[in-house]
Short mmCIF file of C-alpha atoms in Angstrom, two decimals:
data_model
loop_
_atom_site.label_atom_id
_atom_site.label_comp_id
_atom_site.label_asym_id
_atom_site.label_seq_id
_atom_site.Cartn_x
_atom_site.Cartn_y
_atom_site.Cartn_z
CA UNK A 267 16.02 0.59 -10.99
CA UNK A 268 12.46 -0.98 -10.31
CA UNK A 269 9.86 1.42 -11.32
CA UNK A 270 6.17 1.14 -11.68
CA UNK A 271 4.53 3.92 -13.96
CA UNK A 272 0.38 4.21 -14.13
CA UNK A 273 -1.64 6.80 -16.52
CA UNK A 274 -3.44 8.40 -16.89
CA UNK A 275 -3.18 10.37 -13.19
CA UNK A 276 -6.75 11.25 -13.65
CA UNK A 277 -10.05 9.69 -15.22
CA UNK A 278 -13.42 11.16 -15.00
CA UNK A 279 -16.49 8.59 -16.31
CA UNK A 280 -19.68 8.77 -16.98
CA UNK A 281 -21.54 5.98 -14.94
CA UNK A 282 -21.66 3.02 -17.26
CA UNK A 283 -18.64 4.23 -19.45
CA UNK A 284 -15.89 1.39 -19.63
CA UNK A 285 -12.57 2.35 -19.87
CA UNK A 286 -8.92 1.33 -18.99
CA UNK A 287 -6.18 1.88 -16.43
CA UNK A 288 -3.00 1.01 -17.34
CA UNK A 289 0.38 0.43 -14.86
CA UNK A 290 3.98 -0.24 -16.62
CA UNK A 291 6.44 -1.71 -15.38
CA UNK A 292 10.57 -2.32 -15.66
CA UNK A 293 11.36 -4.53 -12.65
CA UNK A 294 14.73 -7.38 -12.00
CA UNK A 295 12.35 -10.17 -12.35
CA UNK A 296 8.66 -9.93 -11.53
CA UNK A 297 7.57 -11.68 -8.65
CA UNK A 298 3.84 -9.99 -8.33
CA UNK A 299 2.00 -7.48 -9.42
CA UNK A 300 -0.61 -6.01 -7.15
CA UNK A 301 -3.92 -4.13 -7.93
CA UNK A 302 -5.06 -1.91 -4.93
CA UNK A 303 -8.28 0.47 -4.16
CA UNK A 304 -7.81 3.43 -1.67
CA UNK A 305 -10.50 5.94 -0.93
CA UNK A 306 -9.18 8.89 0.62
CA UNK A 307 -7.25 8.81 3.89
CA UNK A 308 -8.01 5.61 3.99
CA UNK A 309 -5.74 2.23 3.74
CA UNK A 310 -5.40 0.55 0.26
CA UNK A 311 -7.78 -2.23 -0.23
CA UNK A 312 -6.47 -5.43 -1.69
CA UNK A 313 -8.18 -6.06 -5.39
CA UNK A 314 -6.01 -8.38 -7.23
CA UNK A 315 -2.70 -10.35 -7.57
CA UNK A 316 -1.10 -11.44 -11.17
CA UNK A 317 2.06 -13.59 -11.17
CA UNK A 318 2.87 -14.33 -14.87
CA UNK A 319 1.99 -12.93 -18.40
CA UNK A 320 -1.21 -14.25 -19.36
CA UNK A 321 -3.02 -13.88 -16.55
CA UNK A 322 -6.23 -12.37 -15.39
CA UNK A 323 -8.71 -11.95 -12.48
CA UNK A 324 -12.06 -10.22 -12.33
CA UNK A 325 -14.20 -8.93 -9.08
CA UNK A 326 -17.64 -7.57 -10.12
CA UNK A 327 -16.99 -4.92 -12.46
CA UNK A 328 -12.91 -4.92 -12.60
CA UNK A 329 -10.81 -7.18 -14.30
CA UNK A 330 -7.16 -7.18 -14.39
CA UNK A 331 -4.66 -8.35 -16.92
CA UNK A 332 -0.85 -8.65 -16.83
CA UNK A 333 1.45 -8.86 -20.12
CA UNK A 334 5.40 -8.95 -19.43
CA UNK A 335 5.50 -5.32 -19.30
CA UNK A 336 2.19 -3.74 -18.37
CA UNK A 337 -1.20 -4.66 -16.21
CA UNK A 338 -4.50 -3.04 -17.17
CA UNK A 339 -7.54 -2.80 -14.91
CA UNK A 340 -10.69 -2.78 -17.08
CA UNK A 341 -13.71 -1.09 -15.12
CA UNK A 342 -17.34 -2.02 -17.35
CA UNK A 343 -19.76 -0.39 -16.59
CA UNK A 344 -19.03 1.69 -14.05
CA UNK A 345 -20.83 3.07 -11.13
CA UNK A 346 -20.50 6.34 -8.84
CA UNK A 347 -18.91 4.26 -6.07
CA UNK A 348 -16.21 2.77 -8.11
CA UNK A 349 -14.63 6.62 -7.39
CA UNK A 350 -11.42 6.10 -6.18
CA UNK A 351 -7.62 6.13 -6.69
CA UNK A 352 -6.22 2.60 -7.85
CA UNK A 353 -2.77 2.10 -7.10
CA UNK A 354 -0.38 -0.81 -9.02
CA UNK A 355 2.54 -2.54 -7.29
CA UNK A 356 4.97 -4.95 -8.32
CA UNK A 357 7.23 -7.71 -5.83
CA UNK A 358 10.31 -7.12 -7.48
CA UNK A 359 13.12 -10.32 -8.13
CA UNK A 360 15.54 -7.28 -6.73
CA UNK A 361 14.32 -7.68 -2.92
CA UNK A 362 14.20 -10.99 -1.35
CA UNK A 363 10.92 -9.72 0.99
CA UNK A 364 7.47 -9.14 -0.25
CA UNK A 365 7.69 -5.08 0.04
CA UNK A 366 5.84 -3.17 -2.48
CA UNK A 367 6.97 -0.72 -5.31
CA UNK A 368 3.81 1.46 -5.70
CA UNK A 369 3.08 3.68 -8.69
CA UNK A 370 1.52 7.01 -8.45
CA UNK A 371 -1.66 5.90 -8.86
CA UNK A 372 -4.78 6.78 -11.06
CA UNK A 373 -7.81 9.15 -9.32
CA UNK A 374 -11.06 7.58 -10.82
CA UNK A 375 -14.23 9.53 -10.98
CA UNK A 376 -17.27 8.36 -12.02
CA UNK A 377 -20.15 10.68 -12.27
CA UNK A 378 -23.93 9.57 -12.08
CA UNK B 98 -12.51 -11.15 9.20
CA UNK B 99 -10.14 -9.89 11.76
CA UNK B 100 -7.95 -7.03 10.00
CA UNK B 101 -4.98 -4.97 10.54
CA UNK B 102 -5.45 -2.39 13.70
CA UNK B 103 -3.27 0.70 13.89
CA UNK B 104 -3.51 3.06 16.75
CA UNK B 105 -3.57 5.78 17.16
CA UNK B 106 -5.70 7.17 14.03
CA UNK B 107 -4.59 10.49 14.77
CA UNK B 108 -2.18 12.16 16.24
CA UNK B 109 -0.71 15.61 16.28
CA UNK B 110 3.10 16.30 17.69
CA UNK B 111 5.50 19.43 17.80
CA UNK B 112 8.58 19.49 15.87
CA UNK B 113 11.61 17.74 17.91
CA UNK B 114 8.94 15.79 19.62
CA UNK B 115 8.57 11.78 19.70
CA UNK B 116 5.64 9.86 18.39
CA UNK B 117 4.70 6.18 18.63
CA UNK B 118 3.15 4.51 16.38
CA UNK B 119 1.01 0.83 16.60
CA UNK B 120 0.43 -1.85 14.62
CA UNK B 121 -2.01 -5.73 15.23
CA UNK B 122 -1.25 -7.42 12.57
CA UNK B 123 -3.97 -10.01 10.59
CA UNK B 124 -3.68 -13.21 13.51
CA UNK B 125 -1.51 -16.02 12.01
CA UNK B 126 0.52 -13.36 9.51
CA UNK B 127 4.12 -13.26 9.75
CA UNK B 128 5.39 -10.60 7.93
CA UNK B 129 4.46 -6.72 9.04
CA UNK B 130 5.73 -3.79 6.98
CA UNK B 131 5.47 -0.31 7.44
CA UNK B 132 4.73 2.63 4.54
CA UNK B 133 4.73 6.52 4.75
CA UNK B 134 2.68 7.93 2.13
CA UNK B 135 2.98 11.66 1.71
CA UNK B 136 0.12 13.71 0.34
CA UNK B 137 -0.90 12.83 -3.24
CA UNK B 138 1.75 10.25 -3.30
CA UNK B 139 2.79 6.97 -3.59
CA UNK B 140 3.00 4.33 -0.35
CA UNK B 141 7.09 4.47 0.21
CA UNK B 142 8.34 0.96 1.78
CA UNK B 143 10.12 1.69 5.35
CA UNK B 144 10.76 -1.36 6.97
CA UNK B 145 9.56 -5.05 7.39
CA UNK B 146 9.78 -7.83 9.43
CA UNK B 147 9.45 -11.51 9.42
CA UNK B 148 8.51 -13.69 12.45
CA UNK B 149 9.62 -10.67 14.65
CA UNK B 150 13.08 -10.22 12.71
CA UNK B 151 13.77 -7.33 10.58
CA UNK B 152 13.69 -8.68 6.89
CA UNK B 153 14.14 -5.76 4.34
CA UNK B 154 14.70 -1.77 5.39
CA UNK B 155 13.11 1.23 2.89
CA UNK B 156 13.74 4.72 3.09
CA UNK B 157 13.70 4.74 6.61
CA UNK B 158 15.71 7.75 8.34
CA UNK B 159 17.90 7.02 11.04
CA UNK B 160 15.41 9.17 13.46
CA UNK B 161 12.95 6.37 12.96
CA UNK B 162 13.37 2.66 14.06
CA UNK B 163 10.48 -0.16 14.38
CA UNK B 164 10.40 -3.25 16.24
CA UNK B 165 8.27 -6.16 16.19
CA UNK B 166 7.12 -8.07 19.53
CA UNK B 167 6.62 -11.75 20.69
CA UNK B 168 3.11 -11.14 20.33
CA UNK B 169 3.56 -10.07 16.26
CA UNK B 170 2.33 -6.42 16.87
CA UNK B 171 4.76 -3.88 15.88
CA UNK B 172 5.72 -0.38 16.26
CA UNK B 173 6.93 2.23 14.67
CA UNK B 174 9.08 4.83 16.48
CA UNK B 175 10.24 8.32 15.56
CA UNK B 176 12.15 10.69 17.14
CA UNK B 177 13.28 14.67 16.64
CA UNK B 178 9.98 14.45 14.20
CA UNK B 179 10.16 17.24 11.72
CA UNK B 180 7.09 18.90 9.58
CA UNK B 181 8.12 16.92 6.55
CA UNK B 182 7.10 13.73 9.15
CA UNK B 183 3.83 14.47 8.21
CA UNK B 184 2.11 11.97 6.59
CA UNK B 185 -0.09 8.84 6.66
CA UNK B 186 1.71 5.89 8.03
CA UNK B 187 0.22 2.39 7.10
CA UNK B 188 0.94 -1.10 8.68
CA UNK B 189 0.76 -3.82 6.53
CA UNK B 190 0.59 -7.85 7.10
CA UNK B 191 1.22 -10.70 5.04
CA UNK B 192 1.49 -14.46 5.43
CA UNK B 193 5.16 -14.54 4.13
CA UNK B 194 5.33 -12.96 0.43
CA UNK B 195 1.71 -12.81 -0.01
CA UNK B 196 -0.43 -10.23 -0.72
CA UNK B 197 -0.48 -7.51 2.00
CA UNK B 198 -3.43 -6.39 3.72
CA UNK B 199 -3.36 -2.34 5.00
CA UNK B 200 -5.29 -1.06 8.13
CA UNK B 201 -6.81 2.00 8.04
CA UNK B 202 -3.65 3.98 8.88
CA UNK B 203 -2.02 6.14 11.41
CA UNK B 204 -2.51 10.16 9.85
CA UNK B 205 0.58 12.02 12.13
CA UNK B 206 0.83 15.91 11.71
CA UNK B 207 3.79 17.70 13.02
CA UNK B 208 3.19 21.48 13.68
#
């Protein structure tokens, strides 16, 4: 079964403190793998989009990486309105469409 | 840039009622999907479609079907809603397997 796993849940920073989210992954065949911001009750908010191992992509203070079984998000630096939950999602080889498989996310705080 | 629209952005229904929900699509995107995500969770795939034909189906219960129109908005029906209906509800459009762009999302409570 295609299954997308992020950690930690929760991450509390103090601004300027770099750190690390990571999202695994055990999919049929990776197609894409998909970094999202949402703010609360709000829509996700396209970031990034990996498609083989080796990969990586950076937008101001993120950067995103992608080995065969995992993605990291790196976040240097970071500022209070980085805050947010970043959610992971892979285009799985097992669907022929471009639907998502979401993890459960990671709830970023970053205190001033 | 133009971006998804979803309407309503609120709306509030009785159990065993029916709600409606809309979707405009990114202009030139072919591919809309829909997503329930419950409180503290995960997005859930429902359904998608591509060039106004249903393409994959999610966990979707029968109470609910979607459409999409010659016009490439799309909408979201659901019938004999329940409180476990309540959730946000996003729309999401693609230009074929590309990433997917979210509006801002259709919050439905059921009381």
């Amino acid at each position: 079964e295609d299954q997308v796993t992020q950690s930690p849940e929760a991450l509390r920073l103090q601004e300027g403190e770099s750190s690390s989210l990571n999202c695994s992954y055990t999919v049929s065949g990776l197609r894409g793998l998909f970094w999202y911001r949402q703010d609360p009750g709000k829509g996700p908010e396209f970031l990034f989009t990996l498609y083989s191992a080796g990969e990586e992509k950076e937008k101001e203070r993120l950067k995103a990486t992608l080995t065969k079984k995992e993605s990291f998000l790196h976040i240097t630096a970071p500022k209070p309105e980085d805050s947010a939950t970043y959610l992971c999602a892979v285009q799985a080889g097992s669907s022929n469409t471009g639907k998502l498989i979401f993890g459960q996310g990671t709830t970023l705080q970053v205190k001033p | 840039a133009a971006g998804v629209i979803q309407s309503p952005r609120h709306l509030i229904k009785e159990k065993r009622e029916t709600a409606t929900l809309k979707c405009y699509p990114i202009p030139r995107h072919d591919t809309v999907y829909w997503y329930q995500q419950g409180p503290g969770q995960d997005p859930q795939f429902l359904i998608s479609f591509y060039e106004k034909m249903q393409s994959d189906k999610g966990s979707i219960p029968d109470r609910f079907s979607a459409q999409q129109f010659s016009d490439y908005h799309s909408e979201l029906n659901m019938s004999s809603l329940e409180l476990g209906d309540s959730a946000l509800y996003f729309c999401a459009s693609s230009l074929k397997e590309t990433q997917a762009f979210f509006g801002q999302g259709t919050r439905l409570t059921v009381v």
